[in-house]
Coordinates of C-alpha atoms in Angstrom, one line a residue:
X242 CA -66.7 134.2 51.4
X243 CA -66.8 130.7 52.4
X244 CA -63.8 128.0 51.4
X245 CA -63.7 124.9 50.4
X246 CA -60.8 123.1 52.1
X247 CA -62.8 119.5 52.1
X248 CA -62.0 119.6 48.1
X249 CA -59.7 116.9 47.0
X250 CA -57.0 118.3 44.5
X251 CA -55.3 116.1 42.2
X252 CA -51.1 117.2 42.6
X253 CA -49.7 114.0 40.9
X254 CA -47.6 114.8 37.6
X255 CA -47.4 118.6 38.8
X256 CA -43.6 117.9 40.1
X257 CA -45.0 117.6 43.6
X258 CA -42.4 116.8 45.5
X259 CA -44.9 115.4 48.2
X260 CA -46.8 113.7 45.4
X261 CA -44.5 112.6 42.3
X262 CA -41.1 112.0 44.3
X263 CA -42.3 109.8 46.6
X264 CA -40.0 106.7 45.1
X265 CA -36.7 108.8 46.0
X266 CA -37.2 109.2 49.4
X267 CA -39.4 106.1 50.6
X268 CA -38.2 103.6 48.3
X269 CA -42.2 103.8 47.0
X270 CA -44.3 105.0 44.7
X271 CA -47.9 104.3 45.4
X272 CA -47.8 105.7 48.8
X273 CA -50.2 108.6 50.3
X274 CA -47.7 111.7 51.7
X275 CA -48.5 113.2 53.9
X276 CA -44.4 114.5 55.0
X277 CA -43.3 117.5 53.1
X278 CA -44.7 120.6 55.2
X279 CA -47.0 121.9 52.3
X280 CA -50.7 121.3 52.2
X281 CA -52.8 119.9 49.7
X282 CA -54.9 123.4 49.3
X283 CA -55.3 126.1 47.3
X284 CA -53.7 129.2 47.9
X285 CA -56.3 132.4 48.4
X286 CA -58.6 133.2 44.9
X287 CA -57.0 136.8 45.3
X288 CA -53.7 135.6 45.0
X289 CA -54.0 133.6 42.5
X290 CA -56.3 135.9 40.5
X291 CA -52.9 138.4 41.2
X292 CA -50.8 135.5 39.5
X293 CA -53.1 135.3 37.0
X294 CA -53.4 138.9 36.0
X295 CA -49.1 139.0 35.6
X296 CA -48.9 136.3 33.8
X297 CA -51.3 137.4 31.0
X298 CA -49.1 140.6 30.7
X299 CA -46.5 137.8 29.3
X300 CA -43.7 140.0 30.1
X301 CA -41.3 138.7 32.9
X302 CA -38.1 140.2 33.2
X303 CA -36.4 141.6 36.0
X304 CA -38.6 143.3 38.6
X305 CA -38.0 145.5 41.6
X306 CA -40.4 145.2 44.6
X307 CA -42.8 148.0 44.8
X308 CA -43.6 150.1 48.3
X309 CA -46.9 148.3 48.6
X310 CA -44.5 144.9 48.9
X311 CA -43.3 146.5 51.7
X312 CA -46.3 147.9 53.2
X313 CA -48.0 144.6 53.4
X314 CA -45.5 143.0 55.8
X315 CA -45.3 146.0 57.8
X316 CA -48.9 146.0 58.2
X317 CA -49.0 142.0 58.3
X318 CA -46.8 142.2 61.5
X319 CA -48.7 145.0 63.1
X320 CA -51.9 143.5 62.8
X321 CA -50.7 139.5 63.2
X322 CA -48.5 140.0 65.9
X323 CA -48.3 143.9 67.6
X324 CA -45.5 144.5 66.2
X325 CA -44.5 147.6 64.9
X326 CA -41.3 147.1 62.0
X327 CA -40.1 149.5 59.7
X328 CA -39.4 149.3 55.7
X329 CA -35.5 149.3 56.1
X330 CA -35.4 146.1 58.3
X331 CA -36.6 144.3 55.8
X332 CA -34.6 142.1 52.9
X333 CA -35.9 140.0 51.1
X334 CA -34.5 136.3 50.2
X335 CA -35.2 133.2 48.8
X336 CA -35.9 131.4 51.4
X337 CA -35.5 131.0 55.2
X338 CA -33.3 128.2 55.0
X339 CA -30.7 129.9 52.2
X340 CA -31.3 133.3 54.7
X341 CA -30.4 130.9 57.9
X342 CA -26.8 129.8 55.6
X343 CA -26.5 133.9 55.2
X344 CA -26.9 134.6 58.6
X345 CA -24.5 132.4 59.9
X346 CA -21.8 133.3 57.4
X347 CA -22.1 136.6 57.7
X348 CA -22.5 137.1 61.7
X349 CA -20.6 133.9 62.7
X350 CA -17.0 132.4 62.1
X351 CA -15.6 129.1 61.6
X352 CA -15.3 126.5 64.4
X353 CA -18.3 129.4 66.1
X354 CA -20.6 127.0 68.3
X355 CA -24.3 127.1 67.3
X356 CA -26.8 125.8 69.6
X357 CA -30.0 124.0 67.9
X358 CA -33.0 122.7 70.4
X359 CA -33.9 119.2 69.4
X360 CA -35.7 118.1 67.6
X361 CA -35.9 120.5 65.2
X362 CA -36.1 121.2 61.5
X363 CA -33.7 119.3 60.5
X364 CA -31.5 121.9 57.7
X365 CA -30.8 123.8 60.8
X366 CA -27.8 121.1 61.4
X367 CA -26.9 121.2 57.7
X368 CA -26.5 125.0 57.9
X369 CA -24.3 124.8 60.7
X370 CA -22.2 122.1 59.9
X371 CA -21.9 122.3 56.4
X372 CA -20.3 125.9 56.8
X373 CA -17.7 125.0 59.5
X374 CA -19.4 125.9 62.7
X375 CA -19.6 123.7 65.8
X376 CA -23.5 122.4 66.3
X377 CA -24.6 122.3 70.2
X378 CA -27.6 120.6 71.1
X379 CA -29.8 121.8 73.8
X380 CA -32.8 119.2 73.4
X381 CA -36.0 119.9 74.6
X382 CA -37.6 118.1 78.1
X383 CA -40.9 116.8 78.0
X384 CA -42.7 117.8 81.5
X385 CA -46.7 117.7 82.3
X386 CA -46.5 116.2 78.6
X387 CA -45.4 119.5 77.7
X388 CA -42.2 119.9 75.5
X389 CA -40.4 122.9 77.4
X390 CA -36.6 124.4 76.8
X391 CA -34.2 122.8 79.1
X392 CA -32.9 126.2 80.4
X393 CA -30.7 124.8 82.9
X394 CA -28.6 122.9 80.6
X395 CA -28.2 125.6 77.9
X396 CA -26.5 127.3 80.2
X397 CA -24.5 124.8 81.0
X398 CA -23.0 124.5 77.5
X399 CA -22.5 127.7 76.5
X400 CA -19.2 128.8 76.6
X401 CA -17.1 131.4 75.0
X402 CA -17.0 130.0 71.6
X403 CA -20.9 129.7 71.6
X404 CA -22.3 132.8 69.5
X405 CA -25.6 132.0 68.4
X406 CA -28.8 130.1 68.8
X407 CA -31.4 129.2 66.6
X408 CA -34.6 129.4 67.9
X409 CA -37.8 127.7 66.0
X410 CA -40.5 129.7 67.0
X411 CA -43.2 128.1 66.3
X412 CA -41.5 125.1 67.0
X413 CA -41.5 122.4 64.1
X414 CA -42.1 119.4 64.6
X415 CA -43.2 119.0 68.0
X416 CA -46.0 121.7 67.5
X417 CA -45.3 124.4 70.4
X418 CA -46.2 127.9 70.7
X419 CA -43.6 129.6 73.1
X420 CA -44.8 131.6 76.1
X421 CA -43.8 135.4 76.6
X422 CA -42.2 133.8 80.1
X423 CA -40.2 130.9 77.8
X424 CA -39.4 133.9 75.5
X425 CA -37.8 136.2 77.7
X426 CA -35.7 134.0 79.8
X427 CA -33.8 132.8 76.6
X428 CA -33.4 136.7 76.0
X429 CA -31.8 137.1 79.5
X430 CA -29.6 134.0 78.6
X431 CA -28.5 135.1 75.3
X432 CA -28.2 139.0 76.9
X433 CA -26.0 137.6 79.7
X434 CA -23.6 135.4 77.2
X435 CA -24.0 137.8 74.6
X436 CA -25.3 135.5 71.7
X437 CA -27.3 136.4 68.4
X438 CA -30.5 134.6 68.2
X439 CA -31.6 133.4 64.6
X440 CA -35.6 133.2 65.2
X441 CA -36.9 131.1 62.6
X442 CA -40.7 132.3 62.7
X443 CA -42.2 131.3 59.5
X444 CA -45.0 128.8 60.9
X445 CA -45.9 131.9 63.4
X446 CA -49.6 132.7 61.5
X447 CA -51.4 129.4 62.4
X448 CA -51.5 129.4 65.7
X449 CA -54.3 127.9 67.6
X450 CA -57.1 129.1 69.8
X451 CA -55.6 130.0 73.6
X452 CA -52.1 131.0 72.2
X453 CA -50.4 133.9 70.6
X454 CA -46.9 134.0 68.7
X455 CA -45.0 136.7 70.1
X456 CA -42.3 137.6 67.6
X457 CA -39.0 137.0 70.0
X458 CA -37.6 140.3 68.6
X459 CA -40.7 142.5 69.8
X460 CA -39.9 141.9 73.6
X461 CA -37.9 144.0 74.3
X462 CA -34.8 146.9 72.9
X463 CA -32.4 144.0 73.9
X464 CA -33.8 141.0 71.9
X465 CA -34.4 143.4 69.3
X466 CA -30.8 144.2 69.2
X467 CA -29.7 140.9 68.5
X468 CA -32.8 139.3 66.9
X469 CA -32.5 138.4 63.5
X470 CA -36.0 136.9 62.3
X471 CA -37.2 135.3 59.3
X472 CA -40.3 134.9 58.4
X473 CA -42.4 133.9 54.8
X474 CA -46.3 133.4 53.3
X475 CA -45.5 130.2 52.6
X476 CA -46.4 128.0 55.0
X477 CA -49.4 130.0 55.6
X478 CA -50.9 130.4 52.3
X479 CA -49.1 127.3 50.7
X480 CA -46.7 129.5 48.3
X481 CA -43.8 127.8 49.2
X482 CA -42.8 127.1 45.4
X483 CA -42.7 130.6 44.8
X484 CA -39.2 130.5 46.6
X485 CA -39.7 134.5 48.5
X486 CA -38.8 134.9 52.2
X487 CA -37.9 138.1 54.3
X488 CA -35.5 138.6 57.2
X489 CA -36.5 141.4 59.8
X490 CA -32.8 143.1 61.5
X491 CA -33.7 145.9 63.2
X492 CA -30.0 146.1 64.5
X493 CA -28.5 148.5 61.6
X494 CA -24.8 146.5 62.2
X495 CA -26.2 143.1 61.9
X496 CA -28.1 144.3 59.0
X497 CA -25.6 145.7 57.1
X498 CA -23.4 142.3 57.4
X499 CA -26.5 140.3 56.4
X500 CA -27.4 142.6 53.1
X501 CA -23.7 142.4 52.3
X502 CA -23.4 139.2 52.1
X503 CA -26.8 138.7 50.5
X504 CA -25.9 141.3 47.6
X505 CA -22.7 139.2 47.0
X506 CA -24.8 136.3 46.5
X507 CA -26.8 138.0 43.9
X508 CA -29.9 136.6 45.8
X509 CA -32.1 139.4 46.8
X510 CA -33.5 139.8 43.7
X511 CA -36.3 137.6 44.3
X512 CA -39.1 136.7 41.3
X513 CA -41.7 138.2 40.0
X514 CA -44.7 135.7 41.1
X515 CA -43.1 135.2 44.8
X516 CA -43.7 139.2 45.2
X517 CA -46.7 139.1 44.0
X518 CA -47.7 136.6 46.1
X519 CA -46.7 137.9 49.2
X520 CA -47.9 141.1 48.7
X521 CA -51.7 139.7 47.9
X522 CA -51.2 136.9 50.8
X523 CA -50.9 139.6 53.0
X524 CA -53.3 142.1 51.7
X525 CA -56.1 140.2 50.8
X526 CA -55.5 136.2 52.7
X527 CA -56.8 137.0 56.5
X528 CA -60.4 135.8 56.1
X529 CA -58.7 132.5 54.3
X530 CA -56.5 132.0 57.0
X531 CA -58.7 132.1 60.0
X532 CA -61.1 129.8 58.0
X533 CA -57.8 127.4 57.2
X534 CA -56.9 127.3 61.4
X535 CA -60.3 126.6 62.1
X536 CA -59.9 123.4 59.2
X537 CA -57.1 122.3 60.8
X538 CA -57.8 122.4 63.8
X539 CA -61.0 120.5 63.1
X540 CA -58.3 118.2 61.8
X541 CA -56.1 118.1 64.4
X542 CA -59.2 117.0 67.4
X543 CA -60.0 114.2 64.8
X544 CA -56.3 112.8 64.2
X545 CA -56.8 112.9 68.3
X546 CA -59.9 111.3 68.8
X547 CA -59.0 108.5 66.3
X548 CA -55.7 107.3 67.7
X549 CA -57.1 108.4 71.1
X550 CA -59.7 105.6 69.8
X551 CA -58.1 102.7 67.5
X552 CA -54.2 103.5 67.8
X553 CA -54.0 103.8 71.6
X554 CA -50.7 102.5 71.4
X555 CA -49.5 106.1 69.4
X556 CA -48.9 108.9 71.8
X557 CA -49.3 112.4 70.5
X558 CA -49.2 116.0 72.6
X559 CA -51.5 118.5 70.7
X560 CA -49.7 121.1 68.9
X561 CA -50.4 124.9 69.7
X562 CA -49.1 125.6 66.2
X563 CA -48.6 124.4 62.7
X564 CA -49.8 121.6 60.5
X565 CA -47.8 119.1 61.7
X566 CA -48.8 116.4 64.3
X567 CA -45.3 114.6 65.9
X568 CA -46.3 110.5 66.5
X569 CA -44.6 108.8 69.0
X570 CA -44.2 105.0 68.4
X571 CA -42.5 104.2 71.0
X572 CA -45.3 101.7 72.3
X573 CA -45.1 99.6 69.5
X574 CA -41.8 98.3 70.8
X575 CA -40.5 98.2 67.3
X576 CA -37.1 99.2 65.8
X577 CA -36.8 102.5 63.7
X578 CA -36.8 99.8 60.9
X579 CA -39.9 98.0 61.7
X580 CA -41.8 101.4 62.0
X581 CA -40.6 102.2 58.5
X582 CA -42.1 98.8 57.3
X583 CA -45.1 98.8 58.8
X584 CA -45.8 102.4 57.7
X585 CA -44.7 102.4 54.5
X586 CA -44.5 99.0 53.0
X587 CA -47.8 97.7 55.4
X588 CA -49.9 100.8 55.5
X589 CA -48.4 102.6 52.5
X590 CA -48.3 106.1 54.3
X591 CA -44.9 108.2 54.1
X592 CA -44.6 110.2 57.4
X593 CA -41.5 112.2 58.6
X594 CA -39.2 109.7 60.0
X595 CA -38.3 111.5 63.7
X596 CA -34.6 110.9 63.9
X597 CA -34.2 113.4 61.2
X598 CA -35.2 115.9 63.6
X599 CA -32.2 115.3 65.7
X600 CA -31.8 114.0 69.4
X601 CA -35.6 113.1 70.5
X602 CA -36.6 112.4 67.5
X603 CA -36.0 108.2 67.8
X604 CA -39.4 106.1 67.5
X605 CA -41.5 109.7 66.6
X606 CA -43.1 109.9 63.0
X607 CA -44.2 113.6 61.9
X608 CA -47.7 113.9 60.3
X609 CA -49.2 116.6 58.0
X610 CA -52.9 117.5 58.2
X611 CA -53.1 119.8 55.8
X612 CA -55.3 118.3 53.9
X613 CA -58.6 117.6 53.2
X614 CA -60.5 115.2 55.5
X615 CA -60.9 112.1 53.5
X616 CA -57.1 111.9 53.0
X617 CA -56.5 111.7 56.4
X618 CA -59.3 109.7 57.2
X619 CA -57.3 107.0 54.9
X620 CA -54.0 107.8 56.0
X621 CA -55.2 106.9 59.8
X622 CA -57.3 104.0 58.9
X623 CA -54.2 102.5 56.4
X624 CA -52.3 103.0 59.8
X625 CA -55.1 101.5 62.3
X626 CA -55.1 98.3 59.5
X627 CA -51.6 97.9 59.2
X628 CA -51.1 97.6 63.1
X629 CA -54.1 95.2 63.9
X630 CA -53.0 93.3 61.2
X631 CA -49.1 93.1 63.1
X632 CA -50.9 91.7 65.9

């Protein structure tokens, strides 16, 4: 079966937050989003056709999740990434981020040091600082216009209070697919220090042609030990509305403190339509995804050919993962200010502003491309306009 990703699909007055909130968080209404890390597509016939089929039973109280929930990820991770998990690691929750909050009160203490690699999805801070740890920023290098980990640094500031790092794996924004080499070495590092690594892997199914995601937690019995990963169909198959998330803890101890503080939350009840979801993303979604990476990246080499072509003054570094493109302005020699005007007042295009992503973020802009062509065909060409017209 073929899909049609080219179709344009209408999300104003659905509560889009891309779409219809767009005056709360740019100061404008009539601009063309292309921030919020969702895409503008469909999720999968068969999924909704399962969504479909529960909701007609019109019966929707509370639910248990069924083996076959289970089975799906289990088979998802063997198949997706070699990696061979077991029905008792999993837990479901509401989210990464709410599981990335859980994970660090349960496994951490207060004034604990956290390290973050910047820049990176921003609520990583929040979830640090807003629960009394100590955030430690190892910021990425840039070398053979390549963003790398600065290994020789994060060693550097660890210290005896340090006790966890969270890894973003794929990494959002800046689009990289870590190398078994990369992978391993933070292992050794967190092995030799003996820190938790909190592997945030829910962008790890699109990934490009020439790369693999290697779940950090498969490597080896060491990073399994003191892996905790999260991952989720959402990004994937665009269900992030449906609010369902998994962690993967092999460790039994780490576990157990995660589940525990999970179960005093009440919050790993999950709903009805997010398991149902998952469980058909999963089971029925594989043909739609490889057709979706091959749409985006379709997307990606023409976002790269057109700045390449009229906006030789943006810089970009070609993702290996993900939907999202990160822009740097620095060229422009404008303020952080005068970027904001002359992309959203001039070219009336709302992009990621890059210093929310922490330390490396100043001048950068992140860009969605999920979406169909002709959107971003006018996103770039509002863009193209609104800097010739500057000059």
């Amino acid at each position: 079966m073929s899909y049609d990703f080219d179709r344009i699909i209408d999300r104003k007055n659905t509560a889009s937050l891309k779409w219809d909130y767009t005056k709360s968080f740019f100061g404008e209404k009539d601009v063309l989003p292309l921030w919020v890390a969702d895409m503008d597509f469909k999720a999968p016939p068969e999924v909704i056709e399962a969504l479909n089929s529960r909701v007609e039973h019109g019966v929707y109280g509370y639910s248990g999740k069924p083996n076959n929930f289970y089975e799906s990820i289990i088979n998802w991770m063997n198949k997706k990434h070699n990696w061979q998990i077991t029905k008792e690691w999993i837990s479901v929750t509401p989210g990464v981020v709410p599981a990335i909050n859980l994970a660090i009160l349960a496994l951490t203490e207060p004034n604990d040091k956290i390290i973050v690699q910047t820049p990176v999805y921003f609520p990583f801070f929040e979830a640090i600082k807003n629960n009394g740890r100590k955030l430690v920023n190892n910021p990425l290098i840039v070398e053979d216009n390549k963003y790398k980990m600065n290994f020789k640094e994060l060693e550097e500031k660890i210290d005896e209070d340090t006790k966890m790092i969270i890894l973003c794996s794929p990494h959002n924004p800046v689009g990289r697919v870590w190398s078994q080499k990369e992978l391993s070495r933070l292992v050794d590092i967190c092995i030799e220090n003996d820190i938790l690594i909190i592997s945030d892997e829910i962008h790890s199914d699109i990934v490009y042609k020439g790369y693999r995601h290697i779940p950090i937690a498969s490597l080896s019995q060491e990073a399994k030990e003191r892996t905790i990963t999260f991952m989720a169909p959402s990004k994937t198959f665009n269900v992030a509305g449906l609010s369902t998330a998994y962690s993967i803890i092999p460790n039994r101890e780490l576990r157990s403190k995660f589940n525990e503080r999970l179960n005093t939350m009440h919050l790993g009840l999950s709903n009805i339509f997010g398991t149902i979801a998952l469980e058909s993303c999963y089971t029925y979604g594989a043909n739609w995804l490889d057709q979706l990476k091959s749409y985006l990246e379709s997307n990606i080499e023409y976002t790269i050919n057109y700045i390449k072509t009229n906006l030789p003054e943006i810089k970009l570094i070609k993702p290996e993962g993900t939907y999202l493109l990160w822009l740097d302005f620095k060229d422009l020699e404008l303020s952080e200010e005068e970027i904001d005007e002359l992309l959203i007042k001039k070219a009336k295009v709302a992009l990621n502003k890059g210093t929310m992503f922490g330390e490396g973020g100043e001048f950068h802009r992140r860009l969605n491309i999920g979406c169909p062509r002709r959107t971003l065909e006018e996103a770039l060409y509002r863009i193209k306009k609104a800097i010739h017209t500057k000059k």
